[in-house]
């Protein structure tokens, strides 16, 4: 197999063996394939774990986008034979590495499943063979694991696309010696996406029908791959502590809250980090003006003026500029937001800069607002990496009034860039943004604004409070900015939490071979 020395094997001349050997499986890894935050997590976490001394290998499908990425991809001598229904499909394994690291990335190359324009769907619907595609990928991960030299300590699975892997481990491979000392972790990045398929897809998995029951793989008559991962994994986690609690409630449990409460003792939340090499206002190549915590007032002032010019808004140094970036969906709070933007565009001297795409209803509403109030509302119905960085740097306030948010990254980018976040208290937003109250300001813990009720009134009341402080209490605003910029939201912090979780899993779950019933 062609790869750099030390990528996959432990060499005899190494001074010390990494503390853990970890195989991380994901359908998305940036910059090879990405539809959301899953890709960012599965790109950054392995690199941070490697920096802690662990040996990490990442496995993903060889999607068309991955093969067209500007990273070098080469062949290996690993060959796979995967049973799917009544046939055996043959695939090869390709190899690359994650940027700025020695982390090996292995890509499962089977063009009939993965050489498509998009990852999961065409313009109209999900691909009808998604169950086959990710059953194939899950079995491929385990075949790769069986062919790697040495033993793997942790198999880290992510979201429904890998939900079958813990089941295959428990139900098919538990008697094999090399798998008996392996612990599996299943990370839920967003419980709303569950991998639901017809019960007629059960034979595709190759597992016996006896496991299609309400305790294991069945969900209201359908096959549920996320539930399968939750049931069979040794350990579970989500991407923030508050989200780990919220998904155990009927309100945000998406129908799986009972199961998650049942598995609550092995479920915890670990906040995602941010890649501080990419999100660093001091070195960010996208910014109009670079700055750090020592000169942020000048840097942000110049960035704000340049942003106003770039999006066609009047230059107004003391006008509150509010940035919003992301999907235009109800989940992100746009049902609350659009009435506020419209009212404030009529009555307040505030500027809005909005970047994103999504629900056509919200897109049309924002287009109307941009046309009707061109001096106050700038709308870009697209996604641009450069624009996202410029909005984070140039805005004074950043809004995330989500109905639910497993972790959220933009509020962390905002804190890093000296842009005060205003969020709804849910998921990772509740774990990272400390509301500006008399008490939290006195103890210098406040770094933003937050509200609890998912209503337009609560959002507007909090926005009023933020606007008042920005306009009339510049010293307080300065304190909020500097508190946020001083905080550590790095992947190093998050990777240390995963390291502790891995070791705890190995000590408690390693020898537990019982099949969940």
Coordinates of C-alpha atoms in Angstrom, one line a residue, residues 133-338:
X133 CA -24.8 3.2 -0.4
X134 CA -24.2 3.7 3.3
X135 CA -24.7 0.0 4.1
X136 CA -21.9 -0.5 1.6
X137 CA -19.8 2.2 3.2
X138 CA -20.3 0.9 6.7
X139 CA -19.2 -2.6 5.7
X140 CA -16.3 -1.1 3.8
X141 CA -15.1 0.7 7.0
X142 CA -15.0 -2.6 8.9
X143 CA -13.2 -4.4 6.0
X144 CA -10.6 -1.7 6.0
X145 CA -10.2 -1.9 9.8
X146 CA -9.6 -5.7 9.5
X147 CA -6.8 -5.1 7.0
X148 CA -5.0 -2.3 8.8
X149 CA -1.8 -3.4 10.6
X150 CA -2.1 -3.4 14.4
X151 CA -5.2 -3.0 16.5
X152 CA -7.5 0.0 16.6
X153 CA -8.7 1.2 20.1
X154 CA -11.6 3.5 19.1
X155 CA -13.9 3.4 16.1
X156 CA -15.6 6.8 16.1
X157 CA -18.8 6.9 13.9
X158 CA -20.6 10.0 12.9
X159 CA -24.3 10.5 12.2
X160 CA -26.8 8.1 10.5
X161 CA -24.6 7.4 7.5
X162 CA -22.4 5.3 9.8
X163 CA -25.1 4.1 12.2
X164 CA -24.8 0.5 11.0
X165 CA -21.2 0.1 11.9
X166 CA -21.8 -0.4 15.7
X167 CA -24.5 -2.9 14.8
X168 CA -22.2 -4.9 12.5
X169 CA -19.5 -4.8 15.3
X170 CA -21.9 -6.2 17.9
X171 CA -23.9 -8.6 15.8
X172 CA -21.4 -10.0 13.3
X173 CA -17.9 -9.3 14.4
X174 CA -17.9 -9.6 18.2
X175 CA -16.4 -13.1 18.2
X176 CA -13.3 -12.0 16.2
X177 CA -10.4 -11.4 18.5
X178 CA -9.2 -8.2 16.8
X179 CA -12.6 -6.5 17.4
X180 CA -13.1 -7.6 21.0
X181 CA -10.9 -4.9 22.4
X182 CA -12.4 -2.2 20.3
X183 CA -14.7 0.4 21.7
X184 CA -17.2 2.3 19.4
X185 CA -18.4 5.9 19.8
X186 CA -21.3 7.3 17.9
X187 CA -21.6 11.1 17.6
X188 CA -25.0 12.7 16.9
X189 CA -24.4 15.9 15.1
X190 CA -28.0 16.6 14.4
X191 CA -30.8 14.3 15.7
X192 CA -33.3 15.6 13.1
X193 CA -31.5 13.7 10.3
X194 CA -32.1 10.0 11.1
X195 CA -31.6 8.0 7.9
X196 CA -35.1 6.7 7.7
X197 CA -35.8 4.0 5.1
X198 CA -38.6 1.6 4.1
X199 CA -38.8 -1.7 6.1
X200 CA -38.2 -3.3 2.7
X201 CA -34.6 -2.0 2.9
X202 CA -33.9 -4.2 5.9
X203 CA -32.5 -7.1 3.8
X204 CA -30.0 -4.6 2.3
X205 CA -28.3 -4.3 5.6
X206 CA -27.6 -8.1 5.7
X207 CA -28.8 -8.3 9.3
X208 CA -31.5 -10.7 10.5
X209 CA -35.1 -9.5 10.5
X210 CA -35.2 -10.3 14.3
X211 CA -33.4 -7.0 14.9
X212 CA -36.1 -5.0 13.1
X213 CA -38.0 -4.3 16.3
X214 CA -38.9 -1.3 18.3
X215 CA -36.0 -1.8 20.7
X216 CA -33.3 -1.9 18.1
X217 CA -33.6 -0.9 14.4
X218 CA -37.3 -0.2 13.8
X219 CA -39.0 3.2 14.1
X220 CA -42.8 3.4 13.4
X221 CA -42.5 0.8 10.7
X222 CA -39.4 2.2 9.1
X223 CA -35.7 1.3 9.3
X224 CA -33.8 3.9 11.3
X225 CA -30.1 4.0 10.9
X226 CA -29.5 6.7 13.4
X227 CA -31.4 4.8 16.0
X228 CA -29.4 1.7 15.1
X229 CA -26.2 3.5 15.9
X230 CA -27.6 4.9 19.2
X231 CA -28.7 1.4 20.3
X232 CA -25.5 -0.6 19.4
X233 CA -22.6 1.9 20.1
X234 CA -20.6 1.5 23.3
X235 CA -20.7 5.3 23.9
X236 CA -22.7 8.2 22.6
X237 CA -22.1 11.9 22.4
X238 CA -23.5 15.1 20.9
X239 CA -21.8 18.3 19.9
X240 CA -22.7 20.3 23.0
X241 CA -23.6 19.6 26.7
X242 CA -27.0 21.4 26.5
X243 CA -28.0 19.5 23.3
X244 CA -27.2 16.2 25.0
X245 CA -29.8 17.1 27.6
X246 CA -32.3 18.6 25.1
X247 CA -32.5 15.5 22.9
X248 CA -33.6 13.5 25.9
X249 CA -36.8 15.6 26.1
X250 CA -40.0 15.2 24.0
X251 CA -39.6 18.7 22.6
X252 CA -36.3 18.1 20.9
X253 CA -35.9 14.3 21.0
X254 CA -37.3 13.8 17.5
X255 CA -39.1 10.7 18.7
X256 CA -36.0 9.1 20.1
X257 CA -36.0 10.8 23.5
X258 CA -37.1 7.7 25.4
X259 CA -34.2 5.7 23.9
X260 CA -31.8 8.5 24.6
X261 CA -32.9 8.7 28.2
X262 CA -32.5 5.0 28.5
X263 CA -28.9 5.3 27.2
X264 CA -28.3 8.6 29.2
X265 CA -25.5 7.1 31.3
X266 CA -23.3 6.7 28.2
X267 CA -24.4 10.0 26.5
X268 CA -22.5 13.2 27.0
X269 CA -22.0 16.5 25.1
X270 CA -18.7 17.9 23.9
X271 CA -18.6 21.3 22.3
X272 CA -17.2 21.6 18.8
X273 CA -14.2 23.8 18.4
X274 CA -13.2 26.2 15.7
X275 CA -10.2 25.9 13.4
X276 CA -8.1 28.9 14.7
X277 CA -5.8 28.7 11.7
X278 CA -8.7 29.5 9.4
X279 CA -10.7 31.7 11.8
X280 CA -8.1 34.2 13.1
X281 CA -8.7 37.9 12.5
X282 CA -4.9 38.6 12.8
X283 CA -4.0 36.5 9.8
X284 CA -7.3 36.0 7.9
X285 CA -6.6 36.6 4.2
X286 CA -10.3 37.3 3.4
X287 CA -10.5 40.4 5.7
X288 CA -10.2 44.0 4.5
X289 CA -8.1 44.8 7.6
X290 CA -6.5 42.3 10.0
X291 CA -6.5 42.9 13.7
X292 CA -6.3 41.2 17.1
X293 CA -7.4 41.8 20.7
X294 CA -4.9 44.7 21.0
X295 CA -6.1 46.8 18.1
X296 CA -9.6 45.4 17.4
X297 CA -11.4 48.8 17.5
X298 CA -9.4 50.2 14.6
X299 CA -9.4 46.9 12.7
X300 CA -13.2 46.4 13.0
X301 CA -13.9 50.0 12.1
X302 CA -12.0 49.7 8.9
X303 CA -13.6 46.3 8.2
X304 CA -17.1 47.7 8.8
X305 CA -16.5 50.6 6.4
X306 CA -15.2 48.3 3.7
X307 CA -18.1 45.8 4.3
X308 CA -20.6 48.6 4.0
X309 CA -19.1 49.7 0.7
X310 CA -18.9 46.1 -0.6
X311 CA -22.6 45.4 0.1
X312 CA -23.9 48.8 -1.0
X313 CA -24.8 50.2 2.3
X314 CA -24.1 53.8 3.3
X315 CA -20.9 54.3 5.4
X316 CA -22.1 54.9 8.9
X317 CA -19.5 54.3 11.6
X318 CA -21.8 54.5 14.6
X319 CA -24.8 52.7 13.1
X320 CA -25.3 49.3 14.5
X321 CA -24.5 46.7 11.8
X322 CA -26.1 43.3 12.3
X323 CA -24.8 40.3 10.5
X324 CA -26.6 37.0 9.8
X325 CA -25.0 34.0 8.0
X326 CA -26.5 30.6 7.3
X327 CA -29.4 28.6 6.0
X328 CA -32.7 30.4 5.5
X329 CA -34.9 27.9 7.4
X330 CA -37.4 27.9 10.2
X331 CA -34.9 26.0 12.4
X332 CA -32.6 29.0 12.2
X333 CA -35.3 31.3 13.5
X334 CA -36.3 33.1 10.3
X335 CA -39.9 32.9 11.2
X336 CA -39.0 35.2 14.2
X337 CA -36.5 37.2 12.3
X338 CA -38.2 38.5 9.2

